[in-house]
Amino acid sequence: MAKQARAIATREAIIQAAGMVFSDLSYSAAKLSDVLREAGVTQGALYFHFESKHDLAVEVIKRQHETTWSASEKFLEADMPGIEALVMISKSIATQLTGDPVVSAGFRLTTESANFFPESASSPYITWIQTAERFLEKAVAEGDVDPDINIPDTANFVIQNFTGAQFMSQSLSNRQDLFERLEKMWNRLLRLLVLPDRFEKFADLPVKSRP
Amino acid sequence: MAKQARAIATREAIIQAAGMVFSDLSYSAAKLSDVLREAGVTQGALYFHFESKHDLAVEVIKRQHETTWSASEKFLEADMPGIEALVMISKSIATQLTGDPVVSAGFRLTTESANFFPESASSPYITWIQTAERFLEKAVAEGDVDPDINIPDTANFVIQNFTGAQFMSQSLSNRQDLFERLEKMWNRLLRLLVLPDRFEKFADLPVKSRP
């Protein structure tokens, strides 16, 4: 049993180390020797758990999906308006991207090197758009959003904004300004999304008040 | 003279081939042997013009900057409102990104592998934000945009939208839907940017009318 617990801990250390390496380097540039060094494990231990760099990257992507998805489920079930949930989940994903190397690595692998992972979902964007659609449908049902909007187009627009904020923040500030960017982004998006007579309802959301 | 003309043609063939390779593969994954095959030149010819993969990538980035910058200058000097110029330049860059491998490669290198090119500008986003600021200042002077807006924040927001559209289009449709995405994007952005009483002025811009 102690042996099994140790194996689980080693596997976890390897995944976390892979998160560090794949979030710092492109998939092609990353080397298994970098992961070994970061995890402090032997090559034998790594190959006991993972067949290849590809196998390890696929596990990182799977983990990232689980982490992000469980956060989104939590907000969909939470007792809060769909619009508020949409704002909160974007901040929750930003927290994961800035604080959890496995999430950051999964994001980088699937957006930058997606062609290496055809067996993963075609793109994380698909899942994100579908999630945004569910929140927008909820917001329409709650009367906060115009029922005549095109839900798929609007969901695409929201995710497009988040994607742009993420990439620019990564490039310009190593994600240091991601939360500030999201606040400014929501300040503008809410003016497009929320019906004017429902605007007051979201006055206390943590988004900057001055455009 | 014939020899010099041939040297120039060879150098150009190498740059174009590098554009193909660096737009298809990450900087780390791309190999000089891929460029040789694509260009149909010998290793000796390549090393006569470029010292290394890095040297070649820097030339591709330089070319991309020149191409994109000259388009932006053209629109800034053109006799059209700043808002219209902003829409047109985004489409012009989309045309370059979808039709000119050197531009597509320069974009990929500077956004994805920027850490390999510290001697290039810190990020193409800086230049783009500055360009958007100039167009927005023009639009304010022309009375189409609220003079109280925060110009740098608004420029950031516009570029953030373009960036998101670009990355999502690349991932989801290999840039096939880029123009459609831009039209839908501008349809929403114009409602945020343009003063209501000036809206009619831009009714004929090629942006989808239904949000």
Coordinates of C-alpha atoms in Angstrom, one line a residue:
Chain A
M1 CA 0.0 0.0 0.0
A2 CA 2.8 2.4 0.9
K3 CA 4.3 1.5 -2.5
Q4 CA 1.1 2.4 -4.3
A5 CA 0.8 5.7 -2.4
R6 CA 4.3 6.5 -3.5
A7 CA 3.5 5.7 -7.1
I8 CA 0.5 8.0 -7.0
A9 CA 2.6 10.8 -5.5
T10 CA 5.3 10.3 -8.1
R11 CA 2.8 10.4 -10.9
E12 CA 1.3 13.6 -9.5
A13 CA 4.7 15.2 -9.2
I14 CA 5.4 14.3 -12.9
I15 CA 2.1 15.9 -14.0
Q16 CA 2.8 19.1 -12.0
A17 CA 6.3 19.3 -13.4
A18 CA 5.0 18.8 -16.9
G19 CA 2.6 21.7 -16.2
M20 CA 5.5 23.9 -15.3
V21 CA 7.5 22.9 -18.4
F22 CA 4.6 22.9 -21.0
S23 CA 3.5 26.3 -19.7
D24 CA 7.0 27.8 -20.1
L25 CA 7.9 26.2 -23.4
S26 CA 6.2 25.3 -26.7
Y27 CA 5.4 21.6 -27.1
S28 CA 8.2 21.1 -29.6
A29 CA 10.7 22.9 -27.4
A30 CA 9.8 21.1 -24.2
K31 CA 12.0 18.0 -23.4
L32 CA 11.2 15.1 -21.1
S33 CA 14.6 15.8 -19.4
D34 CA 13.2 19.2 -18.4
V35 CA 10.3 17.4 -16.7
L36 CA 12.6 14.9 -15.0
R37 CA 14.7 17.8 -13.5
E38 CA 11.6 19.7 -12.4
A39 CA 9.9 16.7 -10.8
G40 CA 13.1 15.3 -9.3
V41 CA 12.3 11.8 -10.5
T42 CA 14.3 9.2 -12.5
Q43 CA 13.7 8.5 -16.2
G44 CA 12.6 5.0 -15.2
A45 CA 9.9 6.4 -12.9
L46 CA 8.6 8.7 -15.7
Y47 CA 8.5 5.9 -18.2
F48 CA 6.7 3.7 -15.7
H49 CA 3.8 6.2 -15.7
F50 CA 4.0 7.8 -19.2
E51 CA 5.1 6.3 -22.5
S52 CA 6.2 9.5 -24.2
K53 CA 6.1 13.3 -24.1
H54 CA 2.9 13.1 -26.1
D55 CA 1.3 10.8 -23.6
L56 CA 2.2 13.2 -20.8
A57 CA 0.9 16.2 -22.6
V58 CA -2.4 14.4 -23.2
E59 CA -2.7 13.8 -19.5
V60 CA -2.0 17.5 -18.8
I61 CA -4.7 18.5 -21.3
K62 CA -7.2 16.1 -19.7
R63 CA -6.4 17.5 -16.2
Q64 CA -6.9 21.1 -17.5
H65 CA -10.3 20.2 -19.0
E66 CA -11.4 18.6 -15.7
T67 CA -10.3 21.6 -13.6
T68 CA -11.9 24.2 -15.9
W69 CA -15.1 22.2 -16.4
S70 CA -15.7 21.6 -12.7
A71 CA -15.4 25.3 -12.0
S72 CA -17.9 26.0 -14.8
E73 CA -20.4 23.4 -13.5
K74 CA -20.1 25.0 -10.0
F75 CA -21.1 28.4 -11.3
L76 CA -23.9 27.0 -13.5
E77 CA -25.5 25.3 -10.5
A78 CA -24.9 28.3 -8.2
D79 CA -27.8 30.5 -7.1
M80 CA -26.8 33.6 -9.1
P81 CA -27.9 35.3 -12.3
G82 CA -26.4 33.9 -15.6
I83 CA -24.7 37.2 -16.3
E84 CA -23.0 37.3 -12.9
A85 CA -22.0 33.6 -13.3
L86 CA -20.4 34.4 -16.7
V87 CA -18.3 37.2 -15.1
M88 CA -17.4 35.1 -12.1
I89 CA -16.4 32.0 -14.2
S90 CA -14.1 34.2 -16.4
K91 CA -12.3 35.3 -13.2
S92 CA -12.2 31.8 -12.0
I93 CA -10.5 30.6 -15.2
A94 CA -8.1 33.6 -15.0
T95 CA -7.3 32.5 -11.4
Q96 CA -6.6 29.0 -12.7
L97 CA -4.5 30.3 -15.6
T98 CA -2.4 32.5 -13.4
G99 CA -2.1 30.1 -10.4
D100 CA -2.2 26.5 -11.8
P101 CA 0.6 25.5 -14.1
V102 CA -1.3 22.5 -15.3
V103 CA -4.2 24.7 -16.5
S104 CA -1.9 27.2 -18.1
A105 CA 0.0 24.3 -19.8
G106 CA -3.2 22.7 -21.0
F107 CA -4.4 26.0 -22.4
R108 CA -1.0 26.5 -24.2
L109 CA -0.9 23.0 -25.6
T110 CA -4.5 23.0 -27.0
T111 CA -4.3 26.5 -28.5
E112 CA -0.7 26.6 -29.8
S113 CA 0.0 23.0 -30.7
A114 CA -3.5 21.6 -31.2
N115 CA -2.4 19.7 -34.4
F116 CA -0.3 17.4 -32.2
F117 CA -3.4 16.3 -30.2
P118 CA -6.1 15.3 -32.7
E119 CA -7.6 12.9 -30.1
S120 CA -8.4 15.8 -27.8
A121 CA -11.5 17.9 -28.5
S122 CA -10.8 19.9 -31.7
S123 CA -10.3 23.0 -29.6
P124 CA -11.0 24.2 -26.1
Y125 CA -12.9 27.1 -27.8
I126 CA -15.8 24.8 -28.7
T127 CA -16.3 23.9 -25.0
W128 CA -16.0 27.5 -23.9
I129 CA -18.5 28.7 -26.5
Q130 CA -21.0 26.0 -25.4
T131 CA -20.5 27.0 -21.8
A132 CA -21.1 30.7 -22.6
E133 CA -24.2 29.7 -24.5
R134 CA -25.7 28.0 -21.5
F135 CA -25.1 31.1 -19.3
L136 CA -26.5 33.4 -21.9
E137 CA -29.7 31.2 -22.3
K138 CA -30.1 31.4 -18.5
A139 CA -29.6 35.2 -18.6
V140 CA -32.3 35.5 -21.3
A141 CA -34.7 33.3 -19.2
E142 CA -34.0 35.6 -16.3
G143 CA -35.0 38.6 -18.4
D144 CA -31.6 40.3 -18.2
V145 CA -30.6 39.8 -21.9
D146 CA -32.6 40.6 -25.1
P147 CA -34.4 37.3 -26.1
D148 CA -33.8 38.3 -29.8
I149 CA -30.0 38.1 -29.6
N150 CA -28.3 35.4 -31.6
I151 CA -27.0 33.2 -28.7
P152 CA -24.2 31.3 -30.6
D153 CA -22.8 34.6 -32.1
T154 CA -23.0 36.3 -28.8
A155 CA -21.3 33.4 -27.0
N156 CA -18.6 33.5 -29.7
F157 CA -18.1 37.2 -29.1
V158 CA -17.7 36.8 -25.4
I159 CA -15.2 34.0 -25.7
Q160 CA -13.4 36.0 -28.4
N161 CA -13.0 38.8 -26.0
F162 CA -11.7 36.6 -23.2
T163 CA -9.3 34.9 -25.7
G164 CA -7.9 38.2 -26.8
A165 CA -7.5 39.5 -23.2
Q166 CA -5.7 36.2 -22.3
F167 CA -3.2 36.3 -25.2
M168 CA -2.5 40.0 -24.9
S169 CA -2.1 39.8 -21.1
Q170 CA 0.3 36.8 -21.5
S171 CA 2.3 38.7 -24.1
L172 CA 2.4 42.1 -22.6
S173 CA 2.5 41.4 -18.9
N174 CA 3.1 37.7 -18.4
R175 CA -0.6 37.6 -17.3
Q176 CA 0.0 40.2 -14.5
D177 CA -2.7 42.5 -15.9
L178 CA -5.2 39.7 -16.7
F179 CA -7.7 40.6 -14.0
E180 CA -7.6 44.3 -14.8
R181 CA -8.1 43.5 -18.4
L182 CA -11.1 41.3 -17.6
E183 CA -12.7 44.0 -15.5
K184 CA -12.4 46.5 -18.3
M185 CA -13.6 44.0 -20.8
W186 CA -16.8 43.2 -18.7
N187 CA -17.4 46.8 -18.2
R188 CA -17.8 47.2 -22.0
L189 CA -19.4 43.8 -22.7
L190 CA -22.2 44.3 -20.0
R191 CA -23.2 47.5 -21.8
L192 CA -23.7 45.4 -25.0
L193 CA -25.3 42.4 -23.4
V194 CA -27.5 43.6 -20.6
L195 CA -30.9 45.2 -21.3
P196 CA -30.7 48.9 -20.2
D197 CA -33.5 48.5 -17.6
R198 CA -31.7 45.6 -16.0
F199 CA -28.3 47.4 -15.8
E200 CA -28.7 48.5 -12.2
K201 CA -29.0 44.9 -11.1
F202 CA -25.3 44.3 -12.0
A203 CA -24.0 47.7 -10.7
D204 CA -22.1 45.9 -7.8
L205 CA -20.3 43.4 -10.0
P206 CA -16.6 43.7 -9.7
V207 CA -16.0 45.5 -13.1
K208 CA -14.5 48.9 -13.4
S209 CA -17.2 51.5 -13.7
R210 CA -15.5 54.0 -16.0
P211 CA -15.1 52.9 -19.6
Chain B
M1 CA 24.8 41.7 -62.6
A2 CA 22.9 38.5 -63.6
K3 CA 24.7 36.9 -60.7
Q4 CA 23.4 39.5 -58.3
A5 CA 19.9 39.3 -59.6
R6 CA 20.0 35.6 -59.1
A7 CA 21.3 36.1 -55.5
I8 CA 18.4 38.4 -54.8
A9 CA 15.9 36.0 -56.2
T10 CA 17.4 33.1 -54.2
R11 CA 17.2 35.2 -51.0
E12 CA 13.6 36.1 -51.7
A13 CA 12.7 32.4 -52.4
I14 CA 14.3 31.5 -49.0
I15 CA 12.3 34.2 -47.2
Q16 CA 9.0 33.1 -48.8
A17 CA 9.8 29.4 -48.0
A18 CA 10.5 30.4 -44.4
G19 CA 7.1 32.1 -44.4
M20 CA 5.5 28.8 -45.4
V21 CA 7.4 26.8 -42.8
F22 CA 7.1 29.2 -39.8
S23 CA 3.4 29.7 -40.4
D24 CA 2.8 25.9 -40.4
L25 CA 5.1 25.0 -37.5
S26 CA 6.2 26.5 -34.2
Y27 CA 9.6 28.1 -34.2
S28 CA 11.1 25.1 -32.2
A29 CA 9.5 22.5 -34.5
A30 CA 10.5 24.3 -37.8
K31 CA 13.8 23.0 -39.3
L32 CA 16.1 24.7 -41.8
S33 CA 15.9 21.5 -43.9
D34 CA 12.1 22.2 -44.3
V35 CA 13.0 25.6 -45.6
L36 CA 15.6 24.2 -48.0
R37 CA 13.0 21.7 -49.4
E38 CA 10.3 24.3 -49.7
A39 CA 12.6 26.8 -51.4
G40 CA 14.4 24.3 -53.6
V41 CA 17.8 25.7 -52.7
T42 CA 21.0 24.2 -51.4
Q43 CA 22.2 24.5 -47.8
G44 CA 25.2 26.5 -49.1
A45 CA 22.9 29.0 -50.7
L46 CA 20.8 29.4 -47.5
Y47 CA 23.9 29.9 -45.3
F48 CA 25.3 32.4 -47.9
H49 CA 22.2 34.6 -47.0
F50 CA 21.3 33.7 -43.4
E51 CA 23.5 32.5 -40.6
S52 CA 20.9 30.5 -38.7
K53 CA 17.2 29.6 -38.2
H54 CA 17.1 32.6 -35.8
D55 CA 18.6 35.0 -38.3
L56 CA 16.0 33.8 -40.9
A57 CA 13.1 34.2 -38.5
V58 CA 14.2 37.7 -37.6
E59 CA 14.1 38.6 -41.3
V60 CA 10.6 37.2 -41.6
I61 CA 9.4 39.2 -38.6
K62 CA 11.0 42.4 -40.1
R63 CA 9.2 41.8 -43.4
Q64 CA 5.9 41.2 -41.7
H65 CA 6.3 44.5 -39.8
E66 CA 7.0 46.4 -43.0
T67 CA 4.1 44.9 -44.8
T68 CA 1.6 45.5 -42.0
W69 CA 2.9 48.9 -41.2
S70 CA 2.8 50.2 -44.8
A71 CA -0.9 49.1 -45.0
S72 CA -1.7 51.0 -41.8
E73 CA 0.1 54.2 -43.1
K74 CA -1.9 54.0 -46.3
F75 CA -5.2 54.0 -44.4
L76 CA -4.1 56.7 -42.0
E77 CA -3.3 59.0 -44.9
A78 CA -6.4 58.0 -46.9
D79 CA -9.3 60.4 -47.2
M80 CA -11.8 58.5 -45.0
P81 CA -13.1 58.8 -41.4
G82 CA -10.9 57.3 -38.7
I83 CA -13.6 54.7 -37.8
E84 CA -13.9 53.6 -41.4
A85 CA -10.1 53.3 -41.6
L86 CA -10.0 51.2 -38.5
V87 CA -12.5 48.8 -40.0
M88 CA -10.7 48.7 -43.3
I89 CA -7.2 48.2 -41.8
S90 CA -8.5 45.2 -39.8
K91 CA -9.7 43.7 -43.0
S92 CA -6.4 44.5 -44.8
I93 CA -4.5 42.8 -42.0
A94 CA -6.8 39.8 -42.3
T95 CA -6.1 39.7 -46.0
Q96 CA -2.4 39.6 -45.3
L97 CA -2.8 37.0 -42.6
T98 CA -4.8 34.7 -44.9
G99 CA -2.9 35.3 -48.1
D100 CA 0.7 36.2 -47.3
P101 CA 2.6 33.3 -45.5
V102 CA 5.4 35.8 -44.5
V103 CA 2.8 37.9 -42.6
S104 CA 1.2 34.8 -41.1
A105 CA 4.6 33.5 -40.0
G106 CA 5.7 36.8 -38.6
F107 CA 2.5 37.0 -36.6
R108 CA 3.0 33.4 -35.3
L109 CA 6.7 34.0 -34.4
T110 CA 6.1 37.2 -32.4
T111 CA 3.0 36.1 -30.6
E112 CA 3.9 32.5 -29.9
S113 CA 7.7 32.5 -29.6
A114 CA 8.3 36.1 -28.7
N115 CA 10.9 35.1 -26.0
F116 CA 13.3 33.9 -28.8
F117 CA 13.3 37.4 -30.4
P118 CA 14.1 39.9 -27.7
E119 CA 15.7 42.2 -30.3
S120 CA 12.3 42.6 -32.0
A121 CA 9.8 45.0 -30.5
S122 CA 8.5 43.5 -27.2
S123 CA 5.3 42.6 -28.9
P124 CA 3.4 43.3 -32.1
Y125 CA 0.5 44.2 -29.8
I126 CA 2.2 47.5 -28.8
T127 CA 2.4 48.7 -32.4
W128 CA -1.2 47.7 -33.0
I129 CA -2.5 49.4 -29.9
Q130 CA -0.6 52.6 -30.9
T131 CA -2.0 52.4 -34.4
A132 CA -5.6 52.0 -33.1
E133 CA -5.0 55.0 -30.8
R134 CA -4.1 57.2 -33.8
F135 CA -7.3 56.1 -35.6
L136 CA -9.4 56.7 -32.5
E137 CA -8.0 60.1 -32.0
K138 CA -8.8 61.0 -35.6
A139 CA -12.4 59.6 -35.0
V140 CA -12.7 61.8 -31.9
A141 CA -11.5 64.9 -33.8
E142 CA -14.1 64.1 -36.5
G143 CA -16.9 64.0 -33.9
D144 CA -17.8 60.4 -34.4
V145 CA -16.5 59.1 -31.0
D146 CA -17.2 60.5 -27.5
P147 CA -14.2 62.8 -26.6
D148 CA -14.4 61.5 -23.0
I149 CA -13.5 58.0 -23.8
N150 CA -10.2 56.6 -22.5
I151 CA -8.2 56.3 -25.8
P152 CA -5.6 53.8 -24.6
D153 CA -8.1 51.5 -23.0
T154 CA -10.4 51.7 -26.0
A155 CA -7.5 50.9 -28.4
N156 CA -6.6 48.0 -26.2
F157 CA -10.2 46.8 -26.3
V158 CA -10.3 47.0 -30.1
I159 CA -7.0 45.1 -30.5
Q160 CA -8.1 42.6 -27.9
N161 CA -11.1 41.8 -30.0
F162 CA -9.1 41.5 -33.2
T163 CA -6.6 39.2 -31.4
G164 CA -9.4 37.0 -30.1
A165 CA -11.0 36.8 -33.5
Q166 CA -7.7 35.9 -35.1
F167 CA -6.7 33.1 -32.7
M168 CA -10.2 31.6 -32.6
S169 CA -10.5 31.7 -36.4
Q170 CA -7.1 30.1 -36.8
S171 CA -8.0 27.3 -34.3
L172 CA -11.6 26.7 -35.4
S173 CA -11.5 27.2 -39.2
N174 CA -7.8 27.6 -40.2
R175 CA -8.7 31.3 -40.7
Q176 CA -11.5 30.5 -43.2
D177 CA -14.1 32.4 -41.1
L178 CA -11.8 35.3 -40.3
F179 CA -13.7 37.9 -42.4
E180 CA -17.1 36.8 -41.2
R181 CA -15.8 37.0 -37.6
L182 CA -14.5 40.5 -38.2
E183 CA -17.8 41.7 -39.7
K184 CA -19.7 40.4 -36.7
M185 CA -17.1 41.9 -34.4
W186 CA -17.3 45.4 -35.9
N187 CA -21.0 45.2 -35.9
R188 CA -20.8 45.0 -32.1
L189 CA -17.8 47.3 -31.6
L190 CA -19.3 50.1 -33.6
R191 CA -22.3 50.2 -31.3
L192 CA -19.9 50.7 -28.4
L193 CA -17.6 53.2 -30.1
V194 CA -19.7 55.4 -32.4
L195 CA -21.9 58.2 -30.9
P196 CA -25.6 57.3 -31.5
D197 CA -26.2 60.4 -33.7
R198 CA -23.3 59.5 -35.9
F199 CA -24.3 55.9 -36.4
E200 CA -26.1 56.5 -39.7
K201 CA -22.8 57.7 -41.2
F202 CA -21.3 54.2 -41.0
A203 CA -24.5 52.3 -42.1
D204 CA -22.8 51.3 -45.4
L205 CA -19.7 49.9 -43.8
P206 CA -19.2 46.2 -44.7
V207 CA -20.3 44.9 -41.3
K208 CA -23.2 42.5 -40.7
S209 CA -26.3 44.4 -39.8
R210 CA -27.9 41.9 -37.4
P211 CA -26.1 41.3 -34.1

